[in-house]
mmCIF file of C-alpha atoms in Angstrom:
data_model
loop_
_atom_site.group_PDB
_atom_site.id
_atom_site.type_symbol
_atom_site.label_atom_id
_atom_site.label_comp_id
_atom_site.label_asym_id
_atom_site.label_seq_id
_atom_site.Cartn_x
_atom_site.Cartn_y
_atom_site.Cartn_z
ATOM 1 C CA UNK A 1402 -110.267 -54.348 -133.126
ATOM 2 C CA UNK A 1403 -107.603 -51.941 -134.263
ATOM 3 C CA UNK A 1404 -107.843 -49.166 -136.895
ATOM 4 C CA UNK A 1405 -104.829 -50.740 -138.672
ATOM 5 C CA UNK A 1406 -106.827 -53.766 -139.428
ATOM 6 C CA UNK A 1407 -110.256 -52.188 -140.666
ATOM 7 C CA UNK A 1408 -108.729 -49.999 -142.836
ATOM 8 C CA UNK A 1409 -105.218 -50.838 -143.156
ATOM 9 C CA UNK A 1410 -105.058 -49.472 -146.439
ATOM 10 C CA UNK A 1411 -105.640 -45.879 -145.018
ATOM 11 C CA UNK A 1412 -103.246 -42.992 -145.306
ATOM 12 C CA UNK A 1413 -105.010 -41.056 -141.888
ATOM 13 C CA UNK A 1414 -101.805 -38.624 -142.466
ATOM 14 C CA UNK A 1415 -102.500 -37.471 -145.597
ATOM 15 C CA UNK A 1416 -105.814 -38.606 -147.507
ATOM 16 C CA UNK A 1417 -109.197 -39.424 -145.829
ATOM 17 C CA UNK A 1418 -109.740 -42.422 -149.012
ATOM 18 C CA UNK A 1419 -109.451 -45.600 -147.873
ATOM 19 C CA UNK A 1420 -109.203 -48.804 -149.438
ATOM 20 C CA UNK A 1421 -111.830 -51.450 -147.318
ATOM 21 C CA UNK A 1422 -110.926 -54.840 -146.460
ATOM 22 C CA UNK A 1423 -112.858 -57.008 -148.858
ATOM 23 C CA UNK A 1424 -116.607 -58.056 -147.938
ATOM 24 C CA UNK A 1425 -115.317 -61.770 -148.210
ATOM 25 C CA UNK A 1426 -113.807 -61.002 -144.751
ATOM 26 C CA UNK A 1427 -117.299 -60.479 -143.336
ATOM 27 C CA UNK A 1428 -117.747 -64.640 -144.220
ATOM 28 C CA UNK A 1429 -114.855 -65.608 -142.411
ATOM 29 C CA UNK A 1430 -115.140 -67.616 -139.345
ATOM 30 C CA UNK A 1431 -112.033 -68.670 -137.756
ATOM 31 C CA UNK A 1432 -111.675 -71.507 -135.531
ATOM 32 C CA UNK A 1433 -112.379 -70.893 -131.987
ATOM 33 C CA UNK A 1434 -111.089 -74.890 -131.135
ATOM 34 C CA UNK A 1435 -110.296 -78.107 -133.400
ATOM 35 C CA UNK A 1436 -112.592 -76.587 -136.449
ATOM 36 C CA UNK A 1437 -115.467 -75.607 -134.232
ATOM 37 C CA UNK A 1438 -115.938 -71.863 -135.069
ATOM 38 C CA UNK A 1439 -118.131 -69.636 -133.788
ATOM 39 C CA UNK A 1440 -121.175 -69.917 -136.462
ATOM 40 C CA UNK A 1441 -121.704 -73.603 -135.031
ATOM 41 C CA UNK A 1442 -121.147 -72.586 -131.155
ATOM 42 C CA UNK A 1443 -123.856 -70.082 -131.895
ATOM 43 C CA UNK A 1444 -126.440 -72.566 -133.793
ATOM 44 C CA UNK A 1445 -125.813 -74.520 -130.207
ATOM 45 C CA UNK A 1446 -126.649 -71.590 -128.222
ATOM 46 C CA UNK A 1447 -129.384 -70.952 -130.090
ATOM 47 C CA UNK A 1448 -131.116 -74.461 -130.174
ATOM 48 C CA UNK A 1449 -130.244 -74.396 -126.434
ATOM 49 C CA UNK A 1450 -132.595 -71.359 -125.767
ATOM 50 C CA UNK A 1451 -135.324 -72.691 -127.991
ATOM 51 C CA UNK A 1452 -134.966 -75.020 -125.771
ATOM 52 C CA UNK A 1453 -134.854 -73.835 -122.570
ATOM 53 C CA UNK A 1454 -137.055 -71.421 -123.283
ATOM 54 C CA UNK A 1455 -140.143 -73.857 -123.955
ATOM 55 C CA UNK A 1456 -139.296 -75.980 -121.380
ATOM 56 C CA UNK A 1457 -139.217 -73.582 -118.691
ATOM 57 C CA UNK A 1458 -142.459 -71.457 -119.754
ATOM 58 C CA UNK A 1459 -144.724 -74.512 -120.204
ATOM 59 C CA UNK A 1460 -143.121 -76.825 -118.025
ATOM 60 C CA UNK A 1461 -146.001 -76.766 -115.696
ATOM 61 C CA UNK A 1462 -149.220 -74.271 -116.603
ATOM 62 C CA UNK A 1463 -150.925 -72.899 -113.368
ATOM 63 C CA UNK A 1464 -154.342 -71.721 -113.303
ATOM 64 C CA UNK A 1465 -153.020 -68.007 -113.696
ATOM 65 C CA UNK A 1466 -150.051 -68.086 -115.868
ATOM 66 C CA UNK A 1467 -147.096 -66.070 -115.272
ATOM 67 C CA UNK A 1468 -145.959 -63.273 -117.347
ATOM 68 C CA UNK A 1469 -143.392 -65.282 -119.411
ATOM 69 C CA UNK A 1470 -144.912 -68.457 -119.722
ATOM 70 C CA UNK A 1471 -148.245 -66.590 -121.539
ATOM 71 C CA UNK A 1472 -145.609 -64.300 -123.745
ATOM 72 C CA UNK A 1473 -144.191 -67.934 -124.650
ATOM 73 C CA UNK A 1474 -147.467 -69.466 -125.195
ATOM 74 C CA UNK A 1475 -148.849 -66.509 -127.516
ATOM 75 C CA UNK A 1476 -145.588 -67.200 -129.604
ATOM 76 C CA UNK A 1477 -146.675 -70.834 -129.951
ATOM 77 C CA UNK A 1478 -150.111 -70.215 -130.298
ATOM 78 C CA UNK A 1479 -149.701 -67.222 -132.972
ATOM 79 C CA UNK A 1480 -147.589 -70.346 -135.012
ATOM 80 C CA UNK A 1481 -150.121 -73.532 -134.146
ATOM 81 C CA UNK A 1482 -153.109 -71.317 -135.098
ATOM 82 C CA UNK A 1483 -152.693 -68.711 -137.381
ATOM 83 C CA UNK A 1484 -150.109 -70.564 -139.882
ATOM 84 C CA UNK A 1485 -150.801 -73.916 -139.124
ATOM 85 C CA UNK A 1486 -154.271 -74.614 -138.870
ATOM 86 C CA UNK A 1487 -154.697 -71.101 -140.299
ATOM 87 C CA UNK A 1488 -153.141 -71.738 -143.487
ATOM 88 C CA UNK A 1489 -152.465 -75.919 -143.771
ATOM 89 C CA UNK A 1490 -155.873 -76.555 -142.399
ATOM 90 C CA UNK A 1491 -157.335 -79.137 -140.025
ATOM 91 C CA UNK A 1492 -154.177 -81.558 -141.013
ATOM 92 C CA UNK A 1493 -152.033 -78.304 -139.863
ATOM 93 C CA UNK A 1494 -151.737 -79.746 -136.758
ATOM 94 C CA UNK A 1495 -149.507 -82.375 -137.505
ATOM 95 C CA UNK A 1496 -147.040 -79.760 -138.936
ATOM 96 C CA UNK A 1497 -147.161 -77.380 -135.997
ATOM 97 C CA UNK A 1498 -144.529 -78.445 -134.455
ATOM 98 C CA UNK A 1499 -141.812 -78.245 -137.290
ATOM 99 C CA UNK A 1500 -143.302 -74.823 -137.818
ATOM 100 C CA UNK A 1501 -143.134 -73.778 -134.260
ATOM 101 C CA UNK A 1502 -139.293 -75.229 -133.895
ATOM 102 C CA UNK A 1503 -138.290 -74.167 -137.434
ATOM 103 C CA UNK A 1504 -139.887 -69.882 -135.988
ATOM 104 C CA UNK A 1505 -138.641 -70.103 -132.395
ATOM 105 C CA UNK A 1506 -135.073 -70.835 -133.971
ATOM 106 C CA UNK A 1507 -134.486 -68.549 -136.992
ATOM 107 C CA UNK A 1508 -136.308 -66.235 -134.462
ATOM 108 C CA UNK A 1509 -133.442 -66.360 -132.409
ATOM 109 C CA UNK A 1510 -130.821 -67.026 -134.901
ATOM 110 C CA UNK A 1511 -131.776 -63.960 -136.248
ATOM 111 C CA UNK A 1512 -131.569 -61.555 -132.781
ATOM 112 C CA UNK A 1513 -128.389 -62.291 -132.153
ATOM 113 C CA UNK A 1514 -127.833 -60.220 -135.013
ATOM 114 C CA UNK A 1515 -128.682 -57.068 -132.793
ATOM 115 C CA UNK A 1516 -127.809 -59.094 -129.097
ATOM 116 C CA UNK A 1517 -124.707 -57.075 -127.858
ATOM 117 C CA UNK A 1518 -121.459 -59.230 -127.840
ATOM 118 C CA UNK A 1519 -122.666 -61.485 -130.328
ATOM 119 C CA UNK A 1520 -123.536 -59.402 -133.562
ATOM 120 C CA UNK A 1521 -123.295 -62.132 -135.565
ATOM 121 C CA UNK A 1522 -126.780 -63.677 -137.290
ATOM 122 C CA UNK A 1523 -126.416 -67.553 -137.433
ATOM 123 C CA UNK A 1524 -129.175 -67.071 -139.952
ATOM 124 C CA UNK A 1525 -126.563 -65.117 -142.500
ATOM 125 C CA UNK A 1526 -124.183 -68.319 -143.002
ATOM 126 C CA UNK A 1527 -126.032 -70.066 -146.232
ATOM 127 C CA UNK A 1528 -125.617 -72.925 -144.926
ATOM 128 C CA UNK A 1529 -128.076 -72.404 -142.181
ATOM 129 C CA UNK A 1530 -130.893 -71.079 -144.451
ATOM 130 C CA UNK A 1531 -130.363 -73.501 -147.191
ATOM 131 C CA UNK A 1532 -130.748 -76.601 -144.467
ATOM 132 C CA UNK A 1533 -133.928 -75.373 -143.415
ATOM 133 C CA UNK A 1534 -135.263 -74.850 -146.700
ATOM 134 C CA UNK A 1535 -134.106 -78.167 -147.844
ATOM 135 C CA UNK A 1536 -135.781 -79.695 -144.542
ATOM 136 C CA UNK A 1537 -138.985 -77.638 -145.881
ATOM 137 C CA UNK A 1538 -138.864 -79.175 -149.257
ATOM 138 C CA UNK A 1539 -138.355 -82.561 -148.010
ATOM 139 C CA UNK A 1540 -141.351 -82.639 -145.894
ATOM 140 C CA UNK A 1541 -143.563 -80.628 -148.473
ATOM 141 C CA UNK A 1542 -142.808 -83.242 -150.897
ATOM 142 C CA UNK A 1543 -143.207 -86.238 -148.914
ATOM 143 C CA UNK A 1544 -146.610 -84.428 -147.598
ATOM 144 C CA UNK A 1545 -147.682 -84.866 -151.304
ATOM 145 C CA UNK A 1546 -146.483 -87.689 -152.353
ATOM 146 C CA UNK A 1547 -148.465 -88.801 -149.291
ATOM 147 C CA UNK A 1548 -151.803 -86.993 -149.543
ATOM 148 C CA UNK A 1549 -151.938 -87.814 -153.289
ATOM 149 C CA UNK A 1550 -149.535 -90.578 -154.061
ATOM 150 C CA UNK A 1551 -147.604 -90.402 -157.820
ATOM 151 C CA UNK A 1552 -150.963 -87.996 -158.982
ATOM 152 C CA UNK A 1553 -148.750 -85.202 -156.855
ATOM 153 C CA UNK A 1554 -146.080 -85.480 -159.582
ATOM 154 C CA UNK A 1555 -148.540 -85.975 -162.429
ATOM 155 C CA UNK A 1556 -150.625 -82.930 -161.663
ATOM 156 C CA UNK A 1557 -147.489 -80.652 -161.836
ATOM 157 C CA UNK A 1558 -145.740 -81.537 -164.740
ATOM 158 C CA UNK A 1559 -149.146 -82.522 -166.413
ATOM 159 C CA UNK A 1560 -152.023 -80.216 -165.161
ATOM 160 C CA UNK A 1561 -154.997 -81.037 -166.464
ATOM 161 C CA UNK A 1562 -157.159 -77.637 -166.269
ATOM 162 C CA UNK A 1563 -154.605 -76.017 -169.044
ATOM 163 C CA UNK A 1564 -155.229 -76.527 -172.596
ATOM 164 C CA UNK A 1565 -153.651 -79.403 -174.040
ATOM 165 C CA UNK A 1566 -151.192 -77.410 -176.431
ATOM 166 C CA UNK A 1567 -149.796 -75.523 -173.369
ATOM 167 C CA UNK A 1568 -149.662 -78.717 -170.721
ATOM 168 C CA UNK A 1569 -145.869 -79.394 -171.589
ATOM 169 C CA UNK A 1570 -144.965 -75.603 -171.363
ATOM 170 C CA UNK A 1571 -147.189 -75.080 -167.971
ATOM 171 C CA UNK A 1572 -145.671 -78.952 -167.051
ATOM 172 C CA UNK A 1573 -141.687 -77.608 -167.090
ATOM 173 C CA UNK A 1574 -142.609 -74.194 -165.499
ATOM 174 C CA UNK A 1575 -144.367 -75.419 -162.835
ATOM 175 C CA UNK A 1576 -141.645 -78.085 -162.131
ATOM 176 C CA UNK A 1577 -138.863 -75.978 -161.824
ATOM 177 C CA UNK A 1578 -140.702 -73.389 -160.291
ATOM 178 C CA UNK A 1579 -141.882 -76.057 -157.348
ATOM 179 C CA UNK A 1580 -138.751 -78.053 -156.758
ATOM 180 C CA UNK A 1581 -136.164 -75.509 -157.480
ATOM 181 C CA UNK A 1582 -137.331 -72.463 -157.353
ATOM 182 C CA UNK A 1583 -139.083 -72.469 -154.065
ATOM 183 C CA UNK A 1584 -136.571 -73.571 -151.968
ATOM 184 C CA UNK A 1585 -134.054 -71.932 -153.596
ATOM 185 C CA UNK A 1586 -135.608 -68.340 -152.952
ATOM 186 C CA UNK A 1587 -136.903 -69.703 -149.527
ATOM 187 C CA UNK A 1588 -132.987 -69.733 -148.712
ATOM 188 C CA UNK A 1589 -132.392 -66.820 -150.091
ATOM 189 C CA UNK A 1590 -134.351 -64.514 -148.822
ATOM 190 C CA UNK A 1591 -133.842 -65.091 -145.269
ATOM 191 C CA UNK A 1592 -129.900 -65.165 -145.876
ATOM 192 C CA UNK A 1593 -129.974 -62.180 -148.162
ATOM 193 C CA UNK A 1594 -132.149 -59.961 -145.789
ATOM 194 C CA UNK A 1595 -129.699 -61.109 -142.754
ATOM 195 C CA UNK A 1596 -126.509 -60.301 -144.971
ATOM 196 C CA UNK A 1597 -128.137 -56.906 -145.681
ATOM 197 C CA UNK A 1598 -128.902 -55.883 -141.965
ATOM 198 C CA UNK A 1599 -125.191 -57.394 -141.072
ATOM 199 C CA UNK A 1600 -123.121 -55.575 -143.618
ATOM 200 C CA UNK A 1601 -124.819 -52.532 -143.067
ATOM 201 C CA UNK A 1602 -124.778 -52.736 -139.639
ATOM 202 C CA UNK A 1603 -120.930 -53.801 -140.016
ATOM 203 C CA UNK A 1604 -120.431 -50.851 -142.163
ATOM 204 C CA UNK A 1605 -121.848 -47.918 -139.969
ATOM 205 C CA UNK A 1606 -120.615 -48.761 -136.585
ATOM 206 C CA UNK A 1607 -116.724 -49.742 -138.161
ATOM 207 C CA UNK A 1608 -117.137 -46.052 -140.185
ATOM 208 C CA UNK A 1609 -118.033 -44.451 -137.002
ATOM 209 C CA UNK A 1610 -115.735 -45.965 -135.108
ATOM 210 C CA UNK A 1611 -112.732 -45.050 -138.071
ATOM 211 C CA UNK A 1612 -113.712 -41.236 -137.951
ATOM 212 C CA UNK A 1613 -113.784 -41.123 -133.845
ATOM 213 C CA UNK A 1614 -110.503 -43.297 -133.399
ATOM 214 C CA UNK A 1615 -108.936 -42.790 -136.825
ATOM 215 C CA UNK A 1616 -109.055 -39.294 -138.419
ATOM 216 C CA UNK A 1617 -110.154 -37.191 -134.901
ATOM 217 C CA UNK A 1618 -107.236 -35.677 -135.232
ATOM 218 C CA UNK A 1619 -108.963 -33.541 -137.872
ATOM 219 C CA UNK A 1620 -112.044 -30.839 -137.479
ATOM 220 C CA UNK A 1621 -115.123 -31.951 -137.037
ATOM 221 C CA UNK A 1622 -114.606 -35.560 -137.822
ATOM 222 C CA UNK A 1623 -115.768 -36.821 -133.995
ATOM 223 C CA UNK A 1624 -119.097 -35.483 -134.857
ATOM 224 C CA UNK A 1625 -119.212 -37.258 -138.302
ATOM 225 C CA UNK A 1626 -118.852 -40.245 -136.607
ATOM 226 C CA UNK A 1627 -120.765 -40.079 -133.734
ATOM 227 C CA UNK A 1628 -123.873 -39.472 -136.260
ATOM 228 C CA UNK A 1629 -122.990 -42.562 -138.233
ATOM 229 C CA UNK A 1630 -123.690 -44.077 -134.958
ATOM 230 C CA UNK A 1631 -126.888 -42.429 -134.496
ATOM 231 C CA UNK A 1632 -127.538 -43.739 -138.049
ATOM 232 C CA UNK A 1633 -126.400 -46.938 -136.626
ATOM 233 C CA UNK A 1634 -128.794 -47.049 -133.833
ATOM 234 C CA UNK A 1635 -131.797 -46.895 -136.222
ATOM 235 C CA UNK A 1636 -130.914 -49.125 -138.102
ATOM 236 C CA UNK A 1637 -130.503 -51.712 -134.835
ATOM 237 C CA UNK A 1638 -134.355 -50.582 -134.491
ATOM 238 C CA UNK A 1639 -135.096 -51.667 -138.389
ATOM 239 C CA UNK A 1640 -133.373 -55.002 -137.699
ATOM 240 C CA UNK A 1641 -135.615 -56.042 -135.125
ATOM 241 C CA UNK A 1642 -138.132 -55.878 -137.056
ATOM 242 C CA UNK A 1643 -136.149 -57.341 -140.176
ATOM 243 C CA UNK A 1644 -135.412 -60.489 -137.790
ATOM 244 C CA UNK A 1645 -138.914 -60.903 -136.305
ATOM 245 C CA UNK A 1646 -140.484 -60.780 -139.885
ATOM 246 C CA UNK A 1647 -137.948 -63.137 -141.823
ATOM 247 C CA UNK A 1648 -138.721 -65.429 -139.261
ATOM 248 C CA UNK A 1649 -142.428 -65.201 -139.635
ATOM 249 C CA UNK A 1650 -142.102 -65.475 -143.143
ATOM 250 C CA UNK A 1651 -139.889 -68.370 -143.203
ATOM 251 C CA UNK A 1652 -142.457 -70.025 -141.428
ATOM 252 C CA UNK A 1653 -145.479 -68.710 -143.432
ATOM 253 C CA UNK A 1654 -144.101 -69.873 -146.581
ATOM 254 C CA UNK A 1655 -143.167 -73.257 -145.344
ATOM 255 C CA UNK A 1656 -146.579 -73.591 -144.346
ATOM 256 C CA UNK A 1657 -148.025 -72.490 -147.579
ATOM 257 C CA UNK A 1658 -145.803 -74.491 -149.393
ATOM 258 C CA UNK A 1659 -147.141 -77.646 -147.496
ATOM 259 C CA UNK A 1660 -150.698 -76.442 -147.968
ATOM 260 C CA UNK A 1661 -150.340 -76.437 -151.903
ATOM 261 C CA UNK A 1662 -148.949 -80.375 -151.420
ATOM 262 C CA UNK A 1663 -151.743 -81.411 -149.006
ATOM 263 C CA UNK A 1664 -154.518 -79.656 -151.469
ATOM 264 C CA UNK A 1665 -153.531 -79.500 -155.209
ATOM 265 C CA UNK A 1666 -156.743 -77.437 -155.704
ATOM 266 C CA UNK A 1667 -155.865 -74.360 -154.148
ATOM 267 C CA UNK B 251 -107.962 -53.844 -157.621
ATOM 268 C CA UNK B 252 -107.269 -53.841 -161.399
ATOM 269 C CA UNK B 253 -109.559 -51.708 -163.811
ATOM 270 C CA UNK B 254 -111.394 -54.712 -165.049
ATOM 271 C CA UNK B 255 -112.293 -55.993 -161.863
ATOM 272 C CA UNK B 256 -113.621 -52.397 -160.937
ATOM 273 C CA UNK B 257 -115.428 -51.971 -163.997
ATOM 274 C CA UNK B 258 -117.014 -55.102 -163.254
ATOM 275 C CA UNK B 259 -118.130 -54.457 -159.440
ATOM 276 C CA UNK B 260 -119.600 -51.149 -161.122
ATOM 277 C CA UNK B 261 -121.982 -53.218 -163.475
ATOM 278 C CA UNK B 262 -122.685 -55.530 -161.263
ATOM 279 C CA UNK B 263 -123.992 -52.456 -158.439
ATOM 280 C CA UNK B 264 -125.754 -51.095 -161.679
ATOM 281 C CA UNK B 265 -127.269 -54.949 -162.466
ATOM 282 C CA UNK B 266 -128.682 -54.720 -158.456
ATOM 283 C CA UNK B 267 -129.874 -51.468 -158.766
ATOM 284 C CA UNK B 268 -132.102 -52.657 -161.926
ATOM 285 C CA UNK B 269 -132.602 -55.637 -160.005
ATOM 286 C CA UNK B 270 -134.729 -53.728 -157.303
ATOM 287 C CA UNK B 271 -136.779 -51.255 -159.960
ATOM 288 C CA UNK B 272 -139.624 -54.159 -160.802
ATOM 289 C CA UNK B 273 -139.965 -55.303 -156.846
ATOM 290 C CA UNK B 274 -139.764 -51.779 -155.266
ATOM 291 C CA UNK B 275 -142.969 -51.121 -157.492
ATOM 292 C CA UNK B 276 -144.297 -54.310 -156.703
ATOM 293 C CA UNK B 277 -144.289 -54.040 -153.144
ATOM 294 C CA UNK B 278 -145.465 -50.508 -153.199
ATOM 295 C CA UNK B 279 -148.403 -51.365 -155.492
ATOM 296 C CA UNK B 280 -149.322 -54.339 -153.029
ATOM 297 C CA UNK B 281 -149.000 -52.310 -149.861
ATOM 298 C CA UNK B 282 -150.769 -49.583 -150.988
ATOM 299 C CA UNK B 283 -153.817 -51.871 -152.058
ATOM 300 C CA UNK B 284 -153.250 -53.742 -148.677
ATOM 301 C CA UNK B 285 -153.925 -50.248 -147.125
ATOM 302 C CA UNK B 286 -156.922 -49.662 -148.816
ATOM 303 C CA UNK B 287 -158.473 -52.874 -148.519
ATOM 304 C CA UNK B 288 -157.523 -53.181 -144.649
ATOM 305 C CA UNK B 289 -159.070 -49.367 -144.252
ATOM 306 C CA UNK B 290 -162.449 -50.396 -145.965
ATOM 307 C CA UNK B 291 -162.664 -53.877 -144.134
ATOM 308 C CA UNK B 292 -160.848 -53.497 -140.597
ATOM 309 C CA UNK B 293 -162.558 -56.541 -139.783
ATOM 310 C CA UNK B 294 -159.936 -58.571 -142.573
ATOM 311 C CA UNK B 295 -157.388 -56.336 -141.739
ATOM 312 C CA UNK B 296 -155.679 -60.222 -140.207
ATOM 313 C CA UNK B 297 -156.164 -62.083 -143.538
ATOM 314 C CA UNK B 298 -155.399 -59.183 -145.487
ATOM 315 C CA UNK B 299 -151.857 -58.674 -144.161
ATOM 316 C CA UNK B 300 -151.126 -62.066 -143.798
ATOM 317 C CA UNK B 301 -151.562 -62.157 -147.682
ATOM 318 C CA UNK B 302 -149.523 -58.990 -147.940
ATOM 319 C CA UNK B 303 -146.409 -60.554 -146.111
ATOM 320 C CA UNK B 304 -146.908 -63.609 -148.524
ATOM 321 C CA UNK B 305 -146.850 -61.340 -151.844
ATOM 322 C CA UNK B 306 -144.301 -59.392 -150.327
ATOM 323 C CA UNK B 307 -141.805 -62.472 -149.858
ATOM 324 C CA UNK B 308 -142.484 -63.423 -153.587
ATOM 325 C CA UNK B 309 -141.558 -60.251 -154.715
ATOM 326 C CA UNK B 310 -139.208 -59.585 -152.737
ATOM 327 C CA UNK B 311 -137.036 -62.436 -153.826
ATOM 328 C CA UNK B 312 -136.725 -60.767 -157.468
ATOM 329 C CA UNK B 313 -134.689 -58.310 -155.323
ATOM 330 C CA UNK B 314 -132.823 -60.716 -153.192
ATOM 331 C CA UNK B 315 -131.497 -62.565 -155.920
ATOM 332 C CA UNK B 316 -130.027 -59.525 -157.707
ATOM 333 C CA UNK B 317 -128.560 -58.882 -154.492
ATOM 334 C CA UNK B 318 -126.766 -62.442 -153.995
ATOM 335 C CA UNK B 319 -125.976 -61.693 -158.295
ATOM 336 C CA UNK B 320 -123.811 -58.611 -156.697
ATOM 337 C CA UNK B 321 -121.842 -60.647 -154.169
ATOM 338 C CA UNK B 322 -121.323 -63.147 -156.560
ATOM 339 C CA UNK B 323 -120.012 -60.900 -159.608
#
């Protein structure tokens, strides 16, 4: 990366004001080969160490398990029992493993946000988010449409617990709010939160980088930017928290979302 | 950039900023009273943040959608 390019706009001479390169250019993703860029080399990579990772920690389980294979089994574990059977119920099971394949991915999809060399979270391309939401609200639909036949569509849009003058009103608002809503904001939210801890992320270590390469010519401007990377450093810490949570409550929601088709009464 | 389309990313930071008033509240009221509730029952401290991540994602999305409004303006 040169200085020209991140802020070719600069005068460094003269004024310290620079005109940024749009944020579109953050969405760009050239072709590495034949219109295979590096978003879907990563989504590889990352299914490949989902993977990998399962196979070789519970490949075979000794007596005494080793160090990894328990850290891999509490992941899988913390999914099969506290959200699904924790949250679906005793027909959770049957769900685990889309749960524990849908966490283990954005999971990792979401480090390589903070994984040095690759800084890039699959998870912030809205195409990746919106598949996996769609994939949710395929399976939560079909779950009741299965569990309760047509009544799954007839106790939406026609509830019968609501007065009678309201049904139609509580009908639309719970449709929308069910089929579009919810994995609409299921999307967005991990996307958004990803976009957020890459931009910023983006921001701090290109503006350090500007003052020590770009302006240390003048006083004191080294020292500004080393602290933007200080700043940039905590924020790395934030993020791995931001990544490990949006995963979580990707999968959460996905499970509660299947819970509310498998039981209308909750 | 021309005035217009500087005026515009100006409104459209203001929109986000008005965008995250209701769910900053929101998630402090519900953290707060997740607090309390997991300081007078340790025992449900599990269940109790387990909700708290769920009402957190539904209010948080308020917030994430004014963000996505800002790209998008």
């Amino acid at each position: 990366m040169d200085v020209e390019i991140l802020a070719f706009e600069c005068e460094t001479a003269t004024d310290v004001v620079c005109t940024p390169p749009f944020v579109n250019e953050l969405f760009e993703t050239p072709d590495v080969f034949l219109g295979i860029n590096r978003a879907m080399l990563l989504m590889f990579l990352a299914a490949f160490i989902v993977i990998a990772l399962l196979y070789f920690a519970l490949r075979k389980r000794p007596v005494v398990p080793t160090k990894f294979g328990a850290a891999v089994e509490g992941l899988v574990t913390l999914v099969k029992d506290e959200i699904a059977t924790g949250i679906i119920g005793p027909q959770g099971a049957k769900y685990a493993p889309y749960l524990i394949s849908i966490f283990l991915f954005i999971l990792v999809g979401n480090l390589f946000e903070i994984t040095p060399l690759i800084n890039f979270p699959i998870t912030s391309r809205m195409a990746l988010p919106a598949f996996l939401a769609l994939l949710t609200w395929v399976i939560f639909v079909f779950a009741g449409f299965r569990e309760q036949g047509f009544g799954y569509l007839g106790h939406i849009v026609w509830p019968k617990d609501v007065p009678i003058a309201l049904r139609w009103l509580v009908g639309i608002i719970e449709f929308v709010s069910i089929f579009l809503v919810r994995p609409f904001s299921l999307a967005v939210r991990l996307f958004a939160n990803l976009v957020a801890g890459h931009v910023m992320l983006t921001l701090l270590l290109v503006t350090g980088y500007v003052y020590i390469v770009g302006f240390s010519n003048a006083t004191f401007n080294g020292v500004f930017g080393v602290l933007w990377w200080v700043l940039a450093l905590a924020i790395f810490l934030f993020e791995v928290v931001v990544s490990i949570l949006q995963a979580y409550i990707f999968t959460l929601l996905s499970a509660v979302y299947i819970q509310t088709s498998v039981h209308p009464e909750h | 950039m021309t005035e217009i389309e500087i005026t515009k990313g100006a409104i459209a930071l203001i929109g986000y900023g008005l965008a995250a008033i209701g769910p900053g509240v929101g998630i402090g009221i519900l953290a707060g009273n997740a607090v309390q509730a997991m300081a007078r029952q340790p025992e449900a401290a599990g269940m109790v943040r387990t909700t708290m991540f769920l009402g957190i994602a539904f209010t948080e999305a308020l917030a994430l959608i004014g963000f996505v409004l800002f790209f998008l303006a």
